[in-house]
């Protein structure tokens, strides 16, 4: 089999090929499969020119891994020195197979690459220089060693049977809890205790988010079609949210965790910014738009630590705002992912059904004021899940250490666990063990605790930090990060005001001389 040099790989990428390294194999991903990939195109594009073996293994079951090998076109020498994927420098391919520059790249520090709105005088295609990463502070040999150790860890997890789903002991109590909360909500509604009913409906949504999350990761039955159908029933028909949008979004989050220009889960302007780099009005490769740091954003970010919980209390409305445009776009998408047509139709039917039964519930409250109160309370009661999600990442590093960083190193650096008693783990949906979940996203939730012991042992052996903090400390850390960024906005504002004042004084001075 042909052994490809790094320069040859780079040349073919510039010619438009999507080449990904998998262990020592070089894979050429056809454009057709890129469009049909169930995990979304971006989850592949972010690894063009890179060794994605750990990411591929963590996301795909064995029978899919066997199919992946059919795309091999040769081999490469290991350890592989990564290239910068074109998408991370703002370059994508159009339907006509031409290069399109959607954003300009800005290289900061030693390794960081951020995206900003494109310049009108930019080049017509990516150059070889853009594919070349800046010198990394990380040792390629050390990262290769951590990657090899992760592969051994993954084997231990498999051998321990931690991918096996325990339906009765694992998800049985969850189903009973959902049923109990829903029954209380229905009982309260039948007795006209509308606010009580709204609270428990919100708690049903909050708890169902966790099972929808597992189904989106195909970690329940491990069958894509079955898990997707169940996910649609839970997320769309009961919760009014698109599981298709969530999977598309969440996969990218897992693969480029906490990257300001690429991870949609930390791109919350105009309401929040967890790093001063957002002051640069970054381009988002996921949302395909500029995250403008305008006056509106400056106002909210300046007060973000004060309104943090208020914003999260209303976060469910943002999920609607992301879900429905996604489904509309998919209606006109002729290159949908595998199963896209029937899954899309089932999702649309689910959203219609959701608003049918939910608006009937609201109308049954007797008055528009009671209905409005039910609407707000039920949505706010579901908010704890949003706090849970942000605690695992907002307090961690958002620095880009470059393509040399290995999968386990990146996940440990950008993710933290929330320490809680086992008796309260159901409140967190098991996702307080977020580090282990990021290591093995397809792992059934009830097996994360056992797996976390192995991950902690791995971290100790490799000299890496496994971050975990208590609930209160996590909240304090996140609020501290938000306040620190808010203070910098205030400082920038004061400097700007001082500069304006200085200019006006000079103008007045020279005007007086005239």
Short mmCIF file of C-alpha atoms in Angstrom, two decimals:
data_model
loop_
_atom_site.label_atom_id
_atom_site.label_comp_id
_atom_site.label_asym_id
_atom_site.label_seq_id
_atom_site.Cartn_x
_atom_site.Cartn_y
_atom_site.Cartn_z
CA UNK A 1 0.00 0.00 0.00
CA UNK A 2 1.25 3.51 -0.89
CA UNK A 3 2.92 5.47 1.90
CA UNK A 4 1.93 9.13 1.63
CA UNK A 5 4.27 11.92 2.66
CA UNK A 6 3.00 14.94 4.56
CA UNK A 7 3.58 17.18 1.56
CA UNK A 8 1.58 14.85 -0.67
CA UNK A 9 -1.31 14.88 1.78
CA UNK A 10 -1.19 18.68 1.95
CA UNK A 11 -1.19 18.97 -1.85
CA UNK A 12 -4.27 16.74 -2.18
CA UNK A 13 -6.11 18.70 0.53
CA UNK A 14 -5.42 21.94 -1.36
CA UNK A 15 -6.76 20.19 -4.47
CA UNK A 16 -10.02 19.57 -2.62
CA UNK A 17 -9.69 16.07 -1.14
CA UNK A 18 -10.95 15.42 2.39
CA UNK A 19 -8.08 13.35 3.81
CA UNK A 20 -8.16 12.12 7.40
CA UNK A 21 -5.54 10.02 9.21
CA UNK A 22 -6.90 7.00 11.10
CA UNK A 23 -4.08 5.32 13.02
CA UNK A 24 -1.59 4.71 10.18
CA UNK A 25 -4.26 4.67 7.45
CA UNK A 26 -5.04 7.62 5.21
CA UNK A 27 -8.76 7.93 4.49
CA UNK A 28 -10.26 9.88 1.61
CA UNK A 29 -13.81 10.90 2.58
CA UNK A 30 -16.03 11.33 -0.51
CA UNK A 31 -18.02 14.53 -0.73
CA UNK A 32 -21.20 12.43 -0.97
CA UNK A 33 -20.54 10.77 2.41
CA UNK A 34 -19.55 14.10 3.92
CA UNK A 35 -23.08 15.36 3.22
CA UNK A 36 -24.70 12.16 4.50
CA UNK A 37 -22.62 11.67 7.63
CA UNK A 38 -25.04 11.25 10.59
CA UNK A 39 -22.67 13.24 12.80
CA UNK A 40 -22.68 16.21 10.42
CA UNK A 41 -20.10 17.42 7.92
CA UNK A 42 -18.23 19.67 10.36
CA UNK A 43 -17.29 16.76 12.59
CA UNK A 44 -15.24 15.44 9.65
CA UNK A 45 -14.02 18.77 8.27
CA UNK A 46 -12.40 19.67 11.60
CA UNK A 47 -10.07 16.66 11.21
CA UNK A 48 -8.96 16.99 7.61
CA UNK A 49 -5.17 16.61 7.67
CA UNK A 50 -5.20 15.38 11.27
CA UNK A 51 -5.03 12.03 13.06
CA UNK A 52 -8.64 11.47 14.16
CA UNK A 53 -8.24 7.87 15.37
CA UNK A 54 -9.23 8.54 18.98
CA UNK A 55 -12.20 10.69 18.02
CA UNK A 56 -13.39 8.15 15.42
CA UNK A 57 -13.06 5.22 17.85
CA UNK A 58 -14.88 7.05 20.63
CA UNK A 59 -17.82 7.93 18.39
CA UNK A 60 -18.37 4.76 16.34
CA UNK A 61 -19.24 1.15 17.21
CA UNK A 62 -17.13 -1.70 15.87
CA UNK A 63 -19.31 -2.51 12.85
CA UNK A 64 -19.03 1.11 11.66
CA UNK A 65 -15.26 1.14 12.19
CA UNK A 66 -15.00 -1.82 9.82
CA UNK A 67 -16.82 0.20 7.15
CA UNK A 68 -14.54 3.21 7.65
CA UNK A 69 -11.55 1.26 6.36
CA UNK A 70 -13.08 1.07 2.88
CA UNK A 71 -12.09 4.71 2.40
CA UNK A 72 -8.36 4.01 2.84
CA UNK A 73 -6.11 5.19 0.02
CA UNK A 74 -2.74 4.55 1.63
CA UNK A 75 -0.75 4.80 4.83
CA UNK A 76 1.27 7.48 6.63
CA UNK A 77 4.22 7.39 8.98
CA UNK A 78 3.47 7.76 12.71
CA UNK A 79 3.49 9.85 14.80
CA UNK A 80 1.65 12.03 12.32
CA UNK A 81 2.48 15.73 12.38
CA UNK A 82 -0.94 17.35 11.89
CA UNK A 83 -1.97 19.91 9.33
CA UNK A 84 -4.47 22.72 9.94
CA UNK A 85 -7.88 21.76 8.50
CA UNK A 86 -8.99 24.37 5.93
CA UNK A 87 -12.27 24.95 7.80
CA UNK A 88 -10.32 26.10 10.86
CA UNK A 89 -8.79 28.84 8.71
CA UNK A 90 -12.13 29.83 7.21
CA UNK A 91 -12.09 27.76 3.98
CA UNK A 92 -14.85 25.43 2.80
CA UNK A 93 -15.79 23.72 -0.46
CA UNK A 94 -18.93 24.77 -2.33
CA UNK A 95 -21.37 22.47 -4.11
CA UNK A 96 -19.47 23.17 -7.32
CA UNK A 97 -16.28 21.90 -5.64
CA UNK A 98 -14.72 25.38 -5.59
CA UNK A 99 -13.02 26.89 -2.57
CA UNK A 100 -14.97 29.55 -0.68
CA UNK A 101 -13.45 31.81 1.94
CA UNK A 102 -16.17 32.31 4.56
CA UNK A 103 -13.89 33.99 7.12
CA UNK A 104 -10.37 35.28 7.64
CA UNK A 105 -8.04 33.56 10.08
CA UNK A 106 -6.07 35.43 12.73
CA UNK A 107 -3.14 33.67 14.35
CA UNK A 108 -2.61 34.76 17.95
CA UNK A 109 0.15 33.70 20.30
CA UNK A 110 2.03 30.52 19.52
CA UNK A 111 -0.76 28.21 18.36
CA UNK A 112 -4.16 29.92 18.49
CA UNK A 113 -6.17 30.41 15.30
CA UNK A 114 -9.35 32.50 15.48
CA UNK A 115 -11.79 33.45 12.74
CA UNK A 116 -13.01 36.97 11.99
CA UNK A 117 -15.16 38.37 9.13
CA UNK A 118 -13.39 37.84 5.84
CA UNK A 119 -11.40 40.57 4.15
CA UNK A 120 -12.49 41.58 0.64
CA UNK A 121 -8.94 41.38 -0.64
CA UNK A 122 -8.31 37.81 0.48
CA UNK A 123 -6.89 34.98 -1.68
CA UNK A 124 -9.05 32.82 -3.95
CA UNK A 125 -8.00 29.52 -2.37
CA UNK A 126 -6.14 28.30 0.73
CA UNK A 127 -2.37 28.20 0.48
CA UNK A 128 0.17 25.72 1.76
CA UNK A 129 1.13 28.16 4.53
CA UNK A 130 -2.42 28.08 5.92
CA UNK A 131 -2.19 24.31 6.35
CA UNK A 132 0.99 24.58 8.37
CA UNK A 133 0.43 24.94 12.13
CA UNK A 134 2.57 27.30 14.13
CA UNK A 135 5.24 25.70 16.34
CA UNK A 136 3.49 24.06 19.29
CA UNK A 137 4.54 24.18 22.92
CA UNK A 138 3.33 20.58 23.15
CA UNK A 139 5.62 17.65 22.47
CA UNK A 140 4.40 15.51 19.58
CA UNK A 141 5.96 12.45 21.26
CA UNK A 142 4.17 13.18 24.56
CA UNK A 143 0.85 13.64 22.79
CA UNK A 144 1.38 10.39 20.86
CA UNK A 145 2.10 8.63 24.17
CA UNK A 146 -1.11 10.00 25.72
CA UNK A 147 -3.04 8.91 22.65
CA UNK A 148 -1.61 5.39 22.84
CA UNK A 149 -2.49 5.24 26.54
CA UNK A 150 -6.04 6.38 25.72
CA UNK A 151 -6.38 3.49 23.25
CA UNK A 152 -5.38 1.09 26.03
CA UNK A 153 -7.87 2.78 28.37
CA UNK A 154 -10.62 2.43 25.77
CA UNK A 155 -9.85 -1.28 25.49
CA UNK A 156 -10.15 -1.64 29.27
CA UNK A 157 -13.53 0.08 29.17
CA UNK A 158 -14.72 -2.27 26.42
CA UNK A 159 -13.38 -5.36 28.18
CA UNK A 160 -15.13 -4.30 31.39
CA UNK A 161 -18.46 -4.41 29.54
CA UNK A 162 -19.16 -0.75 30.20
CA UNK A 163 -20.78 -0.29 26.79
CA UNK A 164 -23.48 -2.78 27.79
CA UNK A 165 -26.79 -1.08 28.57
CA UNK A 166 -28.61 -2.27 31.70
CA UNK A 167 -32.17 -1.47 30.74
CA UNK A 168 -33.92 -2.46 33.97
CA UNK A 169 -31.37 -1.42 36.58
CA UNK A 170 -29.96 1.47 34.56
CA UNK A 171 -32.89 3.11 32.79
CA UNK A 172 -35.75 1.44 34.69
CA UNK A 173 -35.58 3.89 37.63
CA UNK A 174 -35.34 6.75 35.13
CA UNK A 175 -38.59 5.74 33.41
CA UNK A 176 -40.33 5.43 36.78
CA UNK A 177 -39.12 8.92 37.71
CA UNK A 178 -40.39 10.42 34.45
CA UNK A 179 -43.74 8.70 34.95
CA UNK A 180 -44.04 9.91 38.55
CA UNK A 181 -43.25 13.54 37.67
CA UNK A 182 -45.65 13.49 34.72
CA UNK A 183 -48.39 11.92 36.86
CA UNK A 184 -48.00 14.60 39.53
CA UNK A 185 -48.20 17.29 36.86
CA UNK A 186 -51.36 15.76 35.38
CA UNK A 187 -52.96 15.29 38.82
CA UNK A 188 -52.24 18.88 39.78
CA UNK A 189 -53.62 20.14 36.48
CA UNK A 190 -56.81 18.11 36.91
CA UNK A 191 -57.32 19.80 40.30
CA UNK A 192 -56.60 23.29 38.85
CA UNK A 193 -53.30 23.59 40.70
CA UNK A 194 -51.84 25.05 37.57
CA UNK A 195 -48.55 26.44 38.87
CA UNK A 196 -47.79 23.16 40.64
CA UNK A 197 -48.56 21.33 37.42
CA UNK A 198 -46.28 23.70 35.48
CA UNK A 199 -43.38 23.11 37.88
CA UNK A 200 -43.61 19.35 37.52
CA UNK A 201 -44.00 19.53 33.74
CA UNK A 202 -40.80 21.59 33.68
CA UNK A 203 -39.11 18.92 35.81
CA UNK A 204 -40.28 16.26 33.34
CA UNK A 205 -38.63 18.21 30.52
CA UNK A 206 -35.49 18.68 32.59
CA UNK A 207 -35.17 14.96 33.28
CA UNK A 208 -36.10 13.90 29.76
CA UNK A 209 -33.25 16.06 28.44
CA UNK A 210 -30.82 13.51 29.88
CA UNK A 211 -32.35 10.50 28.13
CA UNK A 212 -32.63 12.53 24.91
CA UNK A 213 -28.92 13.29 25.30
CA UNK A 214 -28.12 9.57 25.61
CA UNK A 215 -30.29 8.69 22.63
CA UNK A 216 -28.59 11.39 20.57
CA UNK A 217 -25.25 9.75 21.33
CA UNK A 218 -26.69 6.33 20.35
CA UNK A 219 -25.73 5.08 23.80
CA UNK A 220 -29.01 3.40 24.79
CA UNK A 221 -29.76 0.62 22.28
CA UNK A 222 -26.59 1.36 20.23
CA UNK A 223 -28.74 1.11 17.10
CA UNK A 224 -28.84 4.42 15.25
CA UNK A 225 -32.37 4.07 13.85
CA UNK A 226 -33.95 2.89 17.11
CA UNK A 227 -32.19 5.49 19.24
CA UNK A 228 -33.08 8.24 16.76
CA UNK A 229 -36.78 7.28 16.74
CA UNK A 230 -36.86 7.21 20.54
CA UNK A 231 -34.93 10.49 20.65
CA UNK A 232 -37.45 12.15 18.35
CA UNK A 233 -40.37 10.93 20.48
CA UNK A 234 -38.74 12.27 23.65
CA UNK A 235 -37.22 15.51 22.35
CA UNK A 236 -39.65 16.58 19.60
CA UNK A 237 -43.02 15.08 20.51
CA UNK A 238 -42.79 15.66 24.27
CA UNK A 239 -40.28 18.50 24.51
CA UNK A 240 -40.81 20.47 21.30
CA UNK A 241 -37.09 20.51 20.46
CA UNK A 242 -35.27 19.07 17.46
CA UNK A 243 -33.05 16.10 18.31
CA UNK A 244 -31.54 16.42 14.84
CA UNK A 245 -30.37 19.95 15.55
CA UNK A 246 -29.08 18.97 18.96
CA UNK A 247 -27.01 16.05 17.62
CA UNK A 248 -25.56 18.23 14.86
CA UNK A 249 -24.64 20.90 17.40
CA UNK A 250 -23.46 18.62 20.18
CA UNK A 251 -21.11 16.50 18.09
CA UNK A 252 -19.17 19.61 17.09
CA UNK A 253 -19.02 20.67 20.74
CA UNK A 254 -17.46 17.35 21.71
CA UNK A 255 -14.83 17.49 18.98
CA UNK A 256 -13.65 21.11 19.31
CA UNK A 257 -14.56 21.66 22.94
CA UNK A 258 -14.32 25.25 24.17
CA UNK A 259 -12.84 26.64 20.96
CA UNK A 260 -14.21 30.22 20.68
CA UNK A 261 -14.56 30.16 16.89
CA UNK A 262 -15.83 26.60 16.49
CA UNK A 263 -17.66 25.29 19.59
CA UNK A 264 -21.32 26.42 19.43
CA UNK A 265 -21.84 25.58 23.11
CA UNK A 266 -19.72 28.56 24.23
CA UNK A 267 -20.87 30.99 21.52
CA UNK A 268 -23.57 32.92 23.36
CA UNK A 269 -23.20 36.51 22.21
CA UNK A 270 -24.90 38.92 22.61
CA UNK A 271 -25.85 37.62 26.08
CA UNK A 272 -22.63 36.06 27.39
CA UNK A 273 -18.92 35.80 26.66
CA UNK A 274 -16.57 33.58 28.65
CA UNK A 275 -13.38 34.96 27.10
CA UNK A 276 -12.17 38.40 26.02
CA UNK A 277 -11.42 36.99 22.55
CA UNK A 278 -15.13 37.38 21.81
CA UNK A 279 -14.56 41.16 21.88
CA UNK A 280 -13.07 40.67 18.38
CA UNK A 281 -16.49 39.85 16.83
CA UNK A 282 -15.47 36.32 15.88
CA UNK A 283 -16.85 34.35 12.96
CA UNK A 284 -18.54 31.08 14.01
CA UNK A 285 -17.80 28.15 11.71
CA UNK A 286 -20.90 26.41 13.10
CA UNK A 287 -23.47 29.20 12.95
CA UNK A 288 -21.95 30.66 9.76
CA UNK A 289 -22.26 34.21 11.01
CA UNK A 290 -20.32 36.85 12.88
CA UNK A 291 -20.75 36.91 16.65
CA UNK A 292 -20.90 40.69 16.79
CA UNK A 293 -19.62 42.39 19.89
CA UNK A 294 -21.78 45.46 19.32
CA UNK A 295 -23.29 47.91 21.82
CA UNK A 296 -26.09 45.48 22.63
CA UNK A 297 -23.59 42.70 23.39
CA UNK A 298 -21.35 45.06 25.37
CA UNK A 299 -24.26 45.98 27.62
CA UNK A 300 -25.24 42.38 28.37
CA UNK A 301 -21.68 41.11 28.78
CA UNK A 302 -20.90 43.95 31.18
CA UNK A 303 -23.69 42.63 33.43
CA UNK A 304 -23.49 38.93 32.53
CA UNK A 305 -22.47 37.75 36.02
CA UNK A 306 -25.54 39.49 37.44
CA UNK A 307 -28.06 38.12 34.92
CA UNK A 308 -26.43 34.68 34.45
CA UNK A 309 -29.19 32.69 36.13
CA UNK A 310 -31.92 34.81 34.55
CA UNK A 311 -30.53 34.12 31.07
CA UNK A 312 -30.29 30.40 31.79
CA UNK A 313 -33.82 30.37 33.20
CA UNK A 314 -35.01 31.43 29.74
CA UNK A 315 -32.55 29.25 27.80
CA UNK A 316 -35.24 26.87 26.56
CA UNK A 317 -36.50 29.61 24.25
CA UNK A 318 -33.05 29.71 22.65
CA UNK A 319 -33.35 25.98 21.97
CA UNK A 320 -36.59 26.62 20.09
CA UNK A 321 -34.85 29.41 18.15
CA UNK A 322 -32.12 27.00 17.06
CA UNK A 323 -34.30 23.93 16.48
CA UNK A 324 -36.91 25.31 14.12
CA UNK A 325 -34.65 27.14 11.63
CA UNK A 326 -32.57 23.94 11.49
CA UNK A 327 -35.64 21.92 10.48
CA UNK A 328 -36.63 24.57 7.94
CA UNK A 329 -33.17 24.45 6.35
CA UNK A 330 -33.34 20.66 6.23
CA UNK A 331 -36.60 20.90 4.29
CA UNK A 332 -34.62 22.34 1.37
CA UNK A 333 -31.54 20.16 1.87
CA UNK A 334 -31.25 17.65 -0.97
CA UNK A 335 -28.18 16.03 0.63
CA UNK A 336 -29.53 15.00 3.99
CA UNK A 337 -27.69 12.68 6.33
CA UNK A 338 -28.48 8.98 6.49
CA UNK A 339 -32.13 8.48 7.43
CA UNK A 340 -32.63 12.20 7.00
CA UNK A 341 -35.93 12.10 5.12
CA UNK A 342 -37.99 9.95 7.48
CA UNK A 343 -36.28 11.39 10.56
CA UNK A 344 -37.00 14.94 9.38
CA UNK A 345 -40.66 14.12 8.68
CA UNK A 346 -41.03 12.47 12.10
CA UNK A 347 -39.46 15.49 13.75
CA UNK A 348 -41.75 17.96 11.99
CA UNK A 349 -44.78 15.86 12.95
CA UNK A 350 -43.48 15.81 16.51
CA UNK A 351 -43.10 19.58 16.71
CA UNK A 352 -46.66 20.06 15.40
CA UNK A 353 -47.97 17.53 17.93
CA UNK A 354 -46.05 19.20 20.75
CA UNK A 355 -47.55 22.64 20.12
CA UNK A 356 -50.98 21.06 19.71
CA UNK A 357 -51.04 19.36 23.11
CA UNK A 358 -49.12 22.11 24.90
CA UNK A 359 -51.32 24.96 23.63
CA UNK A 360 -54.38 22.93 24.70
CA UNK A 361 -52.83 22.67 28.16
CA UNK A 362 -52.31 26.43 28.22
CA UNK A 363 -55.81 27.14 26.95
CA UNK A 364 -57.24 24.88 29.65
CA UNK A 365 -55.88 27.13 32.37
CA UNK A 366 -59.01 29.27 32.05
CA UNK A 367 -57.51 32.71 31.38
CA UNK A 368 -54.69 34.19 29.37
CA UNK A 369 -52.95 35.31 32.57
CA UNK A 370 -53.05 31.80 34.04
CA UNK A 371 -51.93 30.36 30.71
CA UNK A 372 -49.03 32.80 30.49
CA UNK A 373 -48.00 31.97 34.06
CA UNK A 374 -48.11 28.24 33.25
CA UNK A 375 -46.04 28.84 30.12
CA UNK A 376 -43.31 30.77 31.93
CA UNK A 377 -43.16 28.60 35.04
CA UNK A 378 -42.98 25.33 33.09
CA UNK A 379 -40.11 26.68 30.99
CA UNK A 380 -38.21 28.13 33.94
CA UNK A 381 -38.62 24.92 35.95
CA UNK A 382 -36.69 23.09 33.22
CA UNK A 383 -33.73 25.46 33.57
CA UNK A 384 -31.48 23.48 36.00
CA UNK A 385 -30.28 21.35 33.08
CA UNK A 386 -28.83 24.45 31.42
CA UNK A 387 -26.89 25.34 34.56
CA UNK A 388 -25.63 21.76 34.70
CA UNK A 389 -24.34 21.94 31.13
CA UNK A 390 -22.43 25.21 31.40
CA UNK A 391 -20.76 24.36 34.71
CA UNK A 392 -18.77 21.60 33.02
CA UNK A 393 -17.07 23.94 30.54
CA UNK A 394 -17.46 27.67 31.26
CA UNK A 395 -14.84 27.61 34.00
CA UNK A 396 -12.29 25.69 31.94
CA UNK A 397 -9.71 26.76 29.35
CA UNK A 398 -10.83 28.28 26.05
CA UNK A 399 -7.30 28.49 24.66
CA UNK A 400 -6.50 26.85 21.35
CA UNK A 401 -3.33 24.77 21.79
CA UNK A 402 -3.24 23.74 18.16
CA UNK A 403 -3.71 20.52 16.24
CA UNK A 404 -0.86 18.74 18.03
CA UNK A 405 -2.94 18.37 21.20
CA UNK A 406 -4.27 14.84 21.62
CA UNK A 407 -7.91 13.94 22.16
CA UNK A 408 -7.55 13.00 25.88
CA UNK A 409 -5.43 16.07 26.66
CA UNK A 410 -7.98 18.41 25.07
CA UNK A 411 -10.93 16.87 26.91
CA UNK A 412 -9.19 16.97 30.29
CA UNK A 413 -8.15 20.60 29.76
CA UNK A 414 -11.58 21.89 28.73
CA UNK A 415 -13.96 19.82 30.86
CA UNK A 416 -14.66 19.34 34.56
CA UNK A 417 -16.80 17.08 36.72
CA UNK A 418 -19.29 18.31 39.31
CA UNK A 419 -18.87 16.40 42.56
CA UNK A 420 -22.13 15.23 44.10
CA UNK A 421 -23.36 12.34 46.28
CA UNK A 422 -24.50 9.26 44.38
CA UNK A 423 -27.95 9.72 45.88
CA UNK A 424 -28.29 13.05 44.02
CA UNK A 425 -26.76 11.99 40.71
CA UNK A 426 -30.23 11.70 39.14
CA UNK A 427 -30.63 15.48 39.48
CA UNK A 428 -27.57 15.91 37.26
CA UNK A 429 -28.68 13.13 34.92
CA UNK A 430 -25.36 11.37 35.43
CA UNK A 431 -23.67 14.13 33.44
CA UNK A 432 -21.90 15.49 36.48
CA UNK A 433 -19.27 12.98 35.28
CA UNK A 434 -18.70 15.12 32.21
CA UNK A 435 -14.98 14.35 31.77
CA UNK A 436 -15.62 10.63 31.39
CA UNK A 437 -18.58 11.34 29.14
CA UNK A 438 -16.31 13.39 26.86
CA UNK A 439 -13.79 10.54 26.82
CA UNK A 440 -16.47 7.99 25.90
CA UNK A 441 -19.59 9.78 24.57
CA UNK A 442 -21.35 6.53 23.59
CA UNK A 443 -21.14 5.08 27.09
CA UNK A 444 -24.51 4.44 28.79
CA UNK A 445 -24.98 7.00 31.53
CA UNK A 446 -25.29 4.50 34.37
CA UNK A 447 -21.79 3.15 33.56
CA UNK A 448 -20.02 6.52 33.75
CA UNK A 449 -19.22 6.17 37.45
CA UNK A 450 -17.29 2.92 36.97
CA UNK A 451 -15.55 4.29 33.89
CA UNK A 452 -14.56 7.50 35.70
CA UNK A 453 -12.38 5.47 38.07
CA UNK A 454 -10.44 4.16 35.09
CA UNK A 455 -10.16 7.65 33.55
CA UNK A 456 -8.82 9.09 36.81
CA UNK A 457 -6.23 6.32 36.96
CA UNK A 458 -5.28 7.13 33.36
CA UNK A 459 -4.87 10.83 34.20
CA UNK A 460 -2.64 10.07 37.18
CA UNK A 461 -0.43 7.71 35.17
CA UNK A 462 -0.04 10.26 32.34
CA UNK A 463 0.59 13.20 34.66
CA UNK A 464 -2.61 14.96 33.56
CA UNK A 465 -5.20 16.82 35.63
CA UNK A 466 -8.70 15.40 36.06
CA UNK A 467 -10.67 18.45 37.20
CA UNK A 468 -13.62 18.05 39.56
CA UNK A 469 -15.27 20.57 41.85
CA UNK A 470 -18.32 20.74 44.09
CA UNK A 471 -21.56 22.32 42.88
CA UNK A 472 -21.04 25.54 44.81
CA UNK A 473 -17.39 25.88 43.77
CA UNK A 474 -18.31 25.27 40.11
CA UNK A 475 -20.92 28.03 40.26
CA UNK A 476 -18.46 30.37 41.94
CA UNK A 477 -15.80 29.64 39.32
CA UNK A 478 -18.19 30.29 36.43
CA UNK A 479 -19.48 33.50 37.99
CA UNK A 480 -15.86 34.56 38.57
CA UNK A 481 -15.01 33.96 34.90
CA UNK A 482 -18.08 35.92 33.79
CA UNK A 483 -17.30 38.80 36.14
CA UNK A 484 -13.68 38.90 35.01
CA UNK A 485 -14.74 39.24 31.37
CA UNK A 486 -17.41 41.79 32.34
CA UNK A 487 -14.80 43.86 34.19
CA UNK A 488 -12.63 43.91 31.08
CA UNK A 489 -15.58 45.23 29.05
CA UNK A 490 -15.93 48.00 31.59
CA UNK A 491 -12.21 48.74 31.41
CA UNK A 492 -12.33 48.92 27.60
CA UNK A 493 -15.27 51.30 27.88
CA UNK A 494 -13.42 53.56 30.32
CA UNK A 495 -10.35 53.67 28.07
CA UNK A 496 -12.53 54.55 25.07
CA UNK A 497 -14.32 57.28 27.04
CA UNK A 498 -10.98 58.70 28.17
CA UNK A 499 -9.70 58.74 24.59
CA UNK A 500 -12.84 60.53 23.36
CA UNK A 501 -12.58 63.04 26.19
CA UNK A 502 -8.92 63.66 25.36
CA UNK A 503 -9.73 64.26 21.68
CA UNK A 504 -12.56 66.67 22.57
CA UNK A 505 -10.31 68.59 24.97
CA UNK A 506 -7.62 68.94 22.30
CA UNK A 507 -10.19 70.12 19.77
CA UNK A 508 -11.48 72.66 22.25
CA UNK A 509 -7.94 73.79 23.04
CA UNK A 510 -7.00 74.35 19.41
CA UNK A 511 -10.38 75.91 18.74
CA UNK A 512 -9.75 78.40 21.53
CA UNK A 513 -6.43 79.36 19.97
CA UNK A 514 -8.17 80.23 16.74
#
